[in-house]
Short mmCIF file of C-alpha atoms and ligand atoms in Angstrom, two decimals:
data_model
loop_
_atom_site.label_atom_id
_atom_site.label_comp_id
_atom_site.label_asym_id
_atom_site.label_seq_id
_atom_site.Cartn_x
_atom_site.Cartn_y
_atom_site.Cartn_z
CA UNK C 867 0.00 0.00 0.00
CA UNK C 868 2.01 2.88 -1.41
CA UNK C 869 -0.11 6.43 -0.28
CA UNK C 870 -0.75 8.05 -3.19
CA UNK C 871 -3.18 11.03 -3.98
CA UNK C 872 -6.11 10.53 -1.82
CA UNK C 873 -9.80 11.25 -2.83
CA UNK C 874 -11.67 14.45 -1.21
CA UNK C 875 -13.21 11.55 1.32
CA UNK C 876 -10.07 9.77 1.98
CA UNK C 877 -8.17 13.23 2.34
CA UNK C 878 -10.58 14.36 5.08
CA UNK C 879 -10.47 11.24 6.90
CA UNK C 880 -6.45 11.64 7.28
CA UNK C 881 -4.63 11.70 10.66
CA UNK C 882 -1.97 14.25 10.25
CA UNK C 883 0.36 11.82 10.36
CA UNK C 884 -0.49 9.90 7.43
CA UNK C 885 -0.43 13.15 5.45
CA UNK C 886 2.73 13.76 6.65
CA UNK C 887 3.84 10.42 5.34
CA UNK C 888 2.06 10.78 1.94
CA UNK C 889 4.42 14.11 1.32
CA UNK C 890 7.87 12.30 1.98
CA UNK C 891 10.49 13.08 -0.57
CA UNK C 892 10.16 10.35 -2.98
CA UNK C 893 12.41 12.55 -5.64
CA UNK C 894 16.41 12.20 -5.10
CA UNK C 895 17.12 15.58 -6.76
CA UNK C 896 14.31 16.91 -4.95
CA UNK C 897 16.02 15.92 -1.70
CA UNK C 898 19.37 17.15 -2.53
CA UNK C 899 18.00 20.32 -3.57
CA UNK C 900 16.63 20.48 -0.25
CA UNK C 901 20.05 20.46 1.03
CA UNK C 902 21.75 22.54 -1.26
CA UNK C 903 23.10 19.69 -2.61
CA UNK C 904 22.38 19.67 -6.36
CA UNK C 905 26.07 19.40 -7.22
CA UNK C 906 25.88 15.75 -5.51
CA UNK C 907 23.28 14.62 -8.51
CA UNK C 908 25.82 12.55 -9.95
CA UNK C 909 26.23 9.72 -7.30
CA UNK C 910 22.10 9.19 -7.89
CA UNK C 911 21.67 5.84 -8.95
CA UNK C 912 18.16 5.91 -11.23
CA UNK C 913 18.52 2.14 -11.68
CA UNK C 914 18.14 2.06 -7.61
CA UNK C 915 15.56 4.14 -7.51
CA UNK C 916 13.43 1.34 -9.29
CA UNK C 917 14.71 -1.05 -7.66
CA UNK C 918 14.07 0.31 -4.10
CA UNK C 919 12.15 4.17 -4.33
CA UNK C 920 13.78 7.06 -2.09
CA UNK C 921 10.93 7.53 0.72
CA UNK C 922 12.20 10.16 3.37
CA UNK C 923 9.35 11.97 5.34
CA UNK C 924 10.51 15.91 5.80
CA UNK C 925 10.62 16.17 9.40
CA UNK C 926 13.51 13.51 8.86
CA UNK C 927 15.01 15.44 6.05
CA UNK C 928 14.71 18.56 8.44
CA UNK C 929 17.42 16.87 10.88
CA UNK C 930 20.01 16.26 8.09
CA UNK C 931 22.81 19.26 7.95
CA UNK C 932 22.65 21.49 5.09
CA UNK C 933 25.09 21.33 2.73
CA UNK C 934 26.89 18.17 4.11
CA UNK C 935 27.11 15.45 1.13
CA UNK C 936 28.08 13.06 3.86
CA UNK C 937 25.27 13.65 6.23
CA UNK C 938 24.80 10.17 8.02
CA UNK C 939 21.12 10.70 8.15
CA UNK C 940 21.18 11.34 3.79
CA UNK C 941 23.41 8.09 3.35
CA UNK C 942 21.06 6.17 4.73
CA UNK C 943 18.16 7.01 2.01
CA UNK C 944 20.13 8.46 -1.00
CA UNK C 945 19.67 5.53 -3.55
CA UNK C 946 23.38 5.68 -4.36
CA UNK C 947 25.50 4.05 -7.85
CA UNK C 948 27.40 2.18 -5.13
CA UNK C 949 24.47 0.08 -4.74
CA UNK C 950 24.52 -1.12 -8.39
CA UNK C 951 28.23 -3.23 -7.21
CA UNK C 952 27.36 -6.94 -7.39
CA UNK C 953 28.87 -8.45 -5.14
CA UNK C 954 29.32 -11.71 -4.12
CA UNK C 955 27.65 -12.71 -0.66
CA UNK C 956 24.95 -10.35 -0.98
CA UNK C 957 21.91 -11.93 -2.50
CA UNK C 958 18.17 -11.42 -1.84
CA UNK C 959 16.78 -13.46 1.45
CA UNK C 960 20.00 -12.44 3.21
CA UNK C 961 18.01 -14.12 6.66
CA UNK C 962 16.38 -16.77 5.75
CA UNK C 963 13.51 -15.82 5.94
CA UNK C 964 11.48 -17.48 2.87
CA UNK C 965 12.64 -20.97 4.42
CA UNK C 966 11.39 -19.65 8.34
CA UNK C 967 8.23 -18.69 6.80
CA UNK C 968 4.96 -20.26 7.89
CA UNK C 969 2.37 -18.64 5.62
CA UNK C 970 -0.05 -16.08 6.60
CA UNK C 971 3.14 -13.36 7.18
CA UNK C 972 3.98 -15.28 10.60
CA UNK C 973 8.14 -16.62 11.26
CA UNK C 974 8.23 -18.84 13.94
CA UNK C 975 12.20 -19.36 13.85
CA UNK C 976 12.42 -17.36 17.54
CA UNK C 977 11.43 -19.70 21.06
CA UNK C 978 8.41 -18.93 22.42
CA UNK C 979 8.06 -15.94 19.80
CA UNK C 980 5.58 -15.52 16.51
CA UNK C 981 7.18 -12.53 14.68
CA UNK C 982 3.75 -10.90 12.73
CA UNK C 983 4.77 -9.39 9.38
CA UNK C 984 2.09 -6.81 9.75
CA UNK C 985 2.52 -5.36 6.46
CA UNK C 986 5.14 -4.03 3.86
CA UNK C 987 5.39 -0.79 4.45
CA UNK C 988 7.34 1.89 5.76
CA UNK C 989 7.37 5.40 6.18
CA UNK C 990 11.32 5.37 4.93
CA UNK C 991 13.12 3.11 2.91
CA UNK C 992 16.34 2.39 4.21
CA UNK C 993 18.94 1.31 1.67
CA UNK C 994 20.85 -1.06 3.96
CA UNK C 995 16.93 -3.24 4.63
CA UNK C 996 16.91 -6.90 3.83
CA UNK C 997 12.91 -5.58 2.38
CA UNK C 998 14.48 -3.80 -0.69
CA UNK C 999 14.18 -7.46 -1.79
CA UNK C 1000 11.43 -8.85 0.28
CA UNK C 1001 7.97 -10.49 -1.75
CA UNK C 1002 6.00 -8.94 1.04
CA UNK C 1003 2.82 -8.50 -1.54
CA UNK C 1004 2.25 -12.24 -0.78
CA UNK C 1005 2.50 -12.41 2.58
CA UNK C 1006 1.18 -10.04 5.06
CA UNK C 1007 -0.72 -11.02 8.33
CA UNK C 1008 -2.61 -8.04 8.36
CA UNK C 1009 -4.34 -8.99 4.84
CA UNK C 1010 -7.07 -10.84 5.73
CA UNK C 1011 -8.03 -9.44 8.50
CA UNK C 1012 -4.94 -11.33 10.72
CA UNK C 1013 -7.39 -14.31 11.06
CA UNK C 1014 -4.55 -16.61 9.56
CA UNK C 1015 -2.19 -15.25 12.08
CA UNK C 1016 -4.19 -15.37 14.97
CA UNK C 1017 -5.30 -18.97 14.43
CA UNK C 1018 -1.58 -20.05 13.95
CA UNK C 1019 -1.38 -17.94 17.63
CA UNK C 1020 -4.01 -19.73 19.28
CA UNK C 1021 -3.11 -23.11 18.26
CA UNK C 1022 0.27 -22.61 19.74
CA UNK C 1023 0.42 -22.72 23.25
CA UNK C 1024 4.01 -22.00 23.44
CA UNK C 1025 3.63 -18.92 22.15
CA UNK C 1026 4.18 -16.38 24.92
CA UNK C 1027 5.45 -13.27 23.01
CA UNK C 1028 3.99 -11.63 20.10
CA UNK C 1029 6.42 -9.41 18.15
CA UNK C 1030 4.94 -7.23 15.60
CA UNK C 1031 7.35 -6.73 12.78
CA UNK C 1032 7.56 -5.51 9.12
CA UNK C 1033 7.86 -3.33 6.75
CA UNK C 1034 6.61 -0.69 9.42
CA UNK C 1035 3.43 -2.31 11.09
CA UNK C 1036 3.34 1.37 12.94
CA UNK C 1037 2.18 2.22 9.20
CA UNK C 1038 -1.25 0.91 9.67
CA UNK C 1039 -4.25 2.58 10.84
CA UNK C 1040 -4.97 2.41 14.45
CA UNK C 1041 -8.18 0.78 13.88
CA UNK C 1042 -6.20 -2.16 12.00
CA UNK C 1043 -4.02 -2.36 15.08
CA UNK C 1044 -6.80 -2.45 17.46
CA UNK C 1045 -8.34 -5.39 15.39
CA UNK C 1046 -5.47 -7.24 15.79
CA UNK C 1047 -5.34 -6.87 19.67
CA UNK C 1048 -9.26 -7.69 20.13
CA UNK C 1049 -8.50 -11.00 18.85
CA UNK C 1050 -5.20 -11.79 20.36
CA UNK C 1051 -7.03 -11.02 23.99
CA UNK C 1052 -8.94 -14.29 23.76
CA UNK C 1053 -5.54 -16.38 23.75
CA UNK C 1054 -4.50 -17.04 27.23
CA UNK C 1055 -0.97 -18.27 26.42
CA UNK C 1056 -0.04 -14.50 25.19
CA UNK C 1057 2.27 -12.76 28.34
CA UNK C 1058 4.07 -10.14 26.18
CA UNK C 1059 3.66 -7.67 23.19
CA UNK C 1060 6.81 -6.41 21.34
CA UNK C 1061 6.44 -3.88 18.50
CA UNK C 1062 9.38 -3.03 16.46
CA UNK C 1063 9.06 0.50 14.54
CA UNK C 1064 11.07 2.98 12.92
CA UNK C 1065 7.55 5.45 13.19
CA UNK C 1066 8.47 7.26 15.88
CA UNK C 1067 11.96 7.98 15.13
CA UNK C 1068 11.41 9.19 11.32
CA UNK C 1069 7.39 10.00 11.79
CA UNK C 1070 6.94 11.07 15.75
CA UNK C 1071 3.80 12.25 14.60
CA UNK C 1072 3.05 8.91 14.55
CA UNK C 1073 2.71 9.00 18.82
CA UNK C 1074 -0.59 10.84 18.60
CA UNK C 1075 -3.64 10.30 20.65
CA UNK C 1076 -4.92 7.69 18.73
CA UNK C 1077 -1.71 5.17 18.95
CA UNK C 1078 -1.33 6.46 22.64
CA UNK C 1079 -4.92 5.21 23.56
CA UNK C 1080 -4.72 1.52 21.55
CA UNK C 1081 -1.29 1.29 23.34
CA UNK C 1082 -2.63 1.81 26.63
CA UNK C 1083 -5.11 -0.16 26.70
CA UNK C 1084 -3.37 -3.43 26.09
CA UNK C 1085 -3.64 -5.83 28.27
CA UNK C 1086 -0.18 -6.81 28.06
CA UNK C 1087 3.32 -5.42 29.22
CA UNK C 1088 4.52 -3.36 26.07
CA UNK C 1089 7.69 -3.27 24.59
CA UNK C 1090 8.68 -0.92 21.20
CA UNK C 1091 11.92 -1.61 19.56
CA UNK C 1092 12.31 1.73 18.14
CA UNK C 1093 15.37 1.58 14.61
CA UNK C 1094 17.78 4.57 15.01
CA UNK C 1095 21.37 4.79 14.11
CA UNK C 1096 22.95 8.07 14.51
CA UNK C 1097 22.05 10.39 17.61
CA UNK C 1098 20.99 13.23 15.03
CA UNK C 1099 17.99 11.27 14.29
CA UNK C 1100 16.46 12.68 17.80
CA UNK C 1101 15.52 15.91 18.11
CA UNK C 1102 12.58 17.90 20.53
CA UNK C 1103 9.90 15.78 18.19
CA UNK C 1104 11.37 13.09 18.98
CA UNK C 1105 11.61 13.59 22.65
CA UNK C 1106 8.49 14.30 22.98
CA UNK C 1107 7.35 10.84 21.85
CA UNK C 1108 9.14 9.09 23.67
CA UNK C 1109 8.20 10.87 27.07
CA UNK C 1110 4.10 9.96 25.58
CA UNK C 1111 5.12 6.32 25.32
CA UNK C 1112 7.16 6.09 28.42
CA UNK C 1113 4.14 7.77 29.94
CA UNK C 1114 1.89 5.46 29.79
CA UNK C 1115 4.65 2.44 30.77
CA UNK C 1116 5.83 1.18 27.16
CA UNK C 1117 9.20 0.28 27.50
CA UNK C 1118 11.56 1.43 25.33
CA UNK C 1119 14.39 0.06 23.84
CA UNK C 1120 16.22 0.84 20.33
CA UNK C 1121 18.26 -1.15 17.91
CA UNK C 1122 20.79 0.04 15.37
CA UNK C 1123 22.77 -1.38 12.42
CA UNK C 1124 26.28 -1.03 11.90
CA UNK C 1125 26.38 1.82 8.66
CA UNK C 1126 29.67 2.42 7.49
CA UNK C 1127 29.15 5.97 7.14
CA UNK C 1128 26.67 6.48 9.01
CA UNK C 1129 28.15 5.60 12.62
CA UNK C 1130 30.93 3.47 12.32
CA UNK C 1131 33.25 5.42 14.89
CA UNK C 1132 33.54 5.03 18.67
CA UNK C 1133 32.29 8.76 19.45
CA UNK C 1134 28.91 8.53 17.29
CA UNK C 1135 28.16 4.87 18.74
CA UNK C 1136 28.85 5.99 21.90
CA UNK C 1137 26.47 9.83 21.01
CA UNK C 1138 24.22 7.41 19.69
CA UNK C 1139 23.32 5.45 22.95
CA UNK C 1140 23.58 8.12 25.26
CA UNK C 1141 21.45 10.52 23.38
CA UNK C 1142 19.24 7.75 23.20
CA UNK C 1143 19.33 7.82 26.99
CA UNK C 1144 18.35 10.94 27.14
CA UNK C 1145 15.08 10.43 25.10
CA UNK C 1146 14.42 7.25 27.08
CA UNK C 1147 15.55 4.76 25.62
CA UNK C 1148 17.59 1.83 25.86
CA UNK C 1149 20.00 0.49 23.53
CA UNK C 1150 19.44 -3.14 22.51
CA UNK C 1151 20.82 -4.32 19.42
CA UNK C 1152 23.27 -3.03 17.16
CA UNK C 1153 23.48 -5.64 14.16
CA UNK C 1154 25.85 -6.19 11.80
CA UNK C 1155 24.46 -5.44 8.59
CA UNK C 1156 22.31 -7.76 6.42
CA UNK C 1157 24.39 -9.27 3.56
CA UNK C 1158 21.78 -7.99 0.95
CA UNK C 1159 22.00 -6.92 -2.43
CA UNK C 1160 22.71 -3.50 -2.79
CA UNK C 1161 23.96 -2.73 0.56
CA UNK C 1162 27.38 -3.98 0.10
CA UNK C 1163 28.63 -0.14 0.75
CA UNK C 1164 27.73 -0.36 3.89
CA UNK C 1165 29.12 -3.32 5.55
CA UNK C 1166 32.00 -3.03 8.49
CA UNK C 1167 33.97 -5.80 8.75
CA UNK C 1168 33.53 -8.56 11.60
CA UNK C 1169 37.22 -7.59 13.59
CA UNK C 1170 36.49 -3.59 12.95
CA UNK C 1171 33.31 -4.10 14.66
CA UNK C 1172 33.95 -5.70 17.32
CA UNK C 1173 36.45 -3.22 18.06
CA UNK C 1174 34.07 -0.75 18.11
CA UNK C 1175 32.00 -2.54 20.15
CA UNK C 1176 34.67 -3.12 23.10
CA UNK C 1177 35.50 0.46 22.79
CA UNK C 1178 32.22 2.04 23.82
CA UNK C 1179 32.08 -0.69 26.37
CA UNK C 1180 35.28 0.60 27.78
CA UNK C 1181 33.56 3.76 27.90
CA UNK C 1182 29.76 4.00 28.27
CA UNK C 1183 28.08 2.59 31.63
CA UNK C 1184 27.21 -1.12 31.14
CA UNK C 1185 23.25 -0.34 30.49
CA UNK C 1186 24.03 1.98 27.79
CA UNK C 1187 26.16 -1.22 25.42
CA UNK C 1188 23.94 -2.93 22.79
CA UNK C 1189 24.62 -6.57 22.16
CA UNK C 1190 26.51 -7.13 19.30
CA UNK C 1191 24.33 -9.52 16.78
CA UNK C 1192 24.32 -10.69 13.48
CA UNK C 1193 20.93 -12.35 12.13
CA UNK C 1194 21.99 -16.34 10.86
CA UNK C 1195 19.48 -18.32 9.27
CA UNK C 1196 18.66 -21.11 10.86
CA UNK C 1197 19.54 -20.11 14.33
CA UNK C 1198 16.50 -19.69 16.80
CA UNK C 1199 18.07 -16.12 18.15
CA UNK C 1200 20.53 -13.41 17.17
CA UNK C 1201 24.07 -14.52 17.39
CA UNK C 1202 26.56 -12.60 19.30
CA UNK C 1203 29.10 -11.39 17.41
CA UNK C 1204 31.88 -13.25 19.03
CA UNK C 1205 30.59 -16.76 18.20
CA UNK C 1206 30.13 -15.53 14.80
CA UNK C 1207 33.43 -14.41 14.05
CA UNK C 1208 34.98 -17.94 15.47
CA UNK C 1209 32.04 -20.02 13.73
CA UNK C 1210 31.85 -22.04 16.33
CA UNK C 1211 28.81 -22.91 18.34
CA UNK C 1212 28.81 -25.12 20.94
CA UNK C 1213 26.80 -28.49 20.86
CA UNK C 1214 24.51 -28.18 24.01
C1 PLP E 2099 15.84 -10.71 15.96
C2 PLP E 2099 14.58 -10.16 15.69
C3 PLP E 2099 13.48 -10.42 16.52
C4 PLP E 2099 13.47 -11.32 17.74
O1 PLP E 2099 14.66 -11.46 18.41
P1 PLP E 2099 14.85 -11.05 19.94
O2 PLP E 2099 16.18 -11.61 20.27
O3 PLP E 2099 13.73 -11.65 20.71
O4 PLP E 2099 14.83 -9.58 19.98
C5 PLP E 2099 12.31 -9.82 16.18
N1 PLP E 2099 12.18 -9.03 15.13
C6 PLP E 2099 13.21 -8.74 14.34
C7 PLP E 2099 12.99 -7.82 13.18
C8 PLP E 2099 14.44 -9.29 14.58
O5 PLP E 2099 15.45 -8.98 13.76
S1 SF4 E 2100 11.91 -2.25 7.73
FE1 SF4 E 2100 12.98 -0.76 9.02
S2 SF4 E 2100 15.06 -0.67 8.18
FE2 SF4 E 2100 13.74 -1.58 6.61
S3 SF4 E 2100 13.08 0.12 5.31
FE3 SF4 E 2100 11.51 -0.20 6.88
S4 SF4 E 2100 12.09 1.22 8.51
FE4 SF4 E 2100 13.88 0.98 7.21
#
């Protein structure tokens, strides 16, 4: 579901927030314009641009710095020639995930987890995402009406977390939410609700009165996984949010990839988590990149990043470290780096 120009009906029926998603900068030169850029035009990859559109809403654009061609914020939606390189090891289902699939937009490769992919959108598109690639028109659990998905739920006792993924599933409506969460209340087995969402870091606007009433309603504790990777993507809007959310009790934790470019230095890892902090929230994750198509440009090397890693935790206050993960198909959790790098895991 790509917004497009609504009718006179649809328009008045709008939140403000999914106007503000329908504007997003979908033009490259547009964007760079924006940032008294023009002169950059040449690195614009048009082939990319089909591949994967530029989506960048403008309160996002707003916190990039003006003039800067190597704004961390602009790498991480300028569709870019570098992402025309093949190279080898980067292919389409970098995760697995056609083989974890169980139909119905539910991945049951996590204990005690169903991962929900709510839907295919987003209200960015992030050049580094594994969905660039991802046949998400065929497999959605919000599409009919998440009764597939909720069945697969019920009929699972040891189900005890539900973890809605995506795309964005912070893109859908409230009241598509809310349908979702008036069936799940019937399954006993259900203990925990996890959203993961880049909404409220690229769209705050997103954390309106609407989201903050479904949210606190739930009868379930309430975790979001908010997605940002450089401490310029918080600002005032930002805070805000987060102090709604924390509010009314969500808890609030963030996960980042490792961007060359983008923060692949000691002092904006360790900006990133503490101005995180300061917003709220909690680092979790920061992964080491997705070996997808496209995003070659952006990988940092296993031994570079785990020096990175033990640098901040030289410096930063336990609480404030992510764990260092890389996504492995087949495995029923994230792998920490360190196994990883010695491909070895222990027989239990
Ligand atoms: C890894 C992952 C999960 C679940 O893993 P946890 O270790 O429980 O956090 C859920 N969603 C996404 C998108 C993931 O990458
Ligand atoms: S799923 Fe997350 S990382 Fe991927 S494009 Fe959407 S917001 Fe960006």
């Amino acid at each position: 579901m790509i917004p497009v120009a609504p009718t006179p009906l649809q328009h008045a029926l709008e939140t403000r927030w999914q106007a503000l998603w329908r504007q997003a900068v979908r033009d490259p030169r547009e964007l760079l314009a924006m940032l008294g850029l023009e002169s950059q035009a040449k690195r614009i990859s048009d082939a990319a641009v089909r591949q994967f559109p530029l989506r960048a809403p403008r309160g996002f654009i707003a916190r990039m710095r003006h003039g800067d061609p190597h704004d961390p914020l602009l790498r991480q939606v300028l569709p870019i020639l570098d992402e025309e390189r093949i190279v080898p090891g980067f292919g389409l289902d970098a995760v697995g995930d056609a083989a974890a699939r169980s139909g119905h937009g539910v991945i049951r490769k996590y204990n005690g987890r169903a991962l929900l992919i709510a839907t295919g959108s987003c209200a960015v598109n992030c050049r580094y995402c594994f969905r660039r690639h991802y046949p998400y028109a065929e497999d959605t659990a919000a599409a009919g009406g998440w009764r597939e998905a909720v069945a697969l739920i019920a009929a699972d006792a040891s189900i005890h977390e539900v973890i809605l993924s995506g795309g964005d599933p912070l893109s859908l409506a409230d009241h598509k939410l809310a349908e979702l969460t008036a069936a799940l209340r019937d399954v006993p087995h259900i203990r925990r609700l996890r959203i993961h969402s880049r909404l409220p870091i690229v769209l705050p606007e997103r954390v309106d009165g609407g989201l903050l009433e479904w949210l606190g309603d739930l009868p379930w504790p309430t975790t979001l996984v908010v997605h940002a990777n450089h401490a310029n993507e918080f600002d005032d809007s930002v805070d805000a949010a987060m102090a709604k959310l924390r509010g009314i009790g969500v808890v609030l934790l963030n996960q980042s990839v490792l961007l060359r470019g983008v923060n692949d230095g000691v002092d904006a890892l360790a900006a990133l988590c503490e101005r995180g902090f300061e917003a709220g929230v909690l680092p979790y994750y920061l992964h080491q990149l997705d070996r997808v198509a496209g995003a070659a440009h952006f990988e940092v090397g296993d031994a570079r990043a785990l020096e990175l890693h033990a640098a901040i935790a030289a410096r930063l206050p336990g609480y404030l470290v992510p764990r260092l993960v890389r996504e492995i198909a087949g495995q029923p959790g994230k792998t920490p780096l360190v196994l990883a790098a010695a491909d070895t895991v222990p027989a239990v």
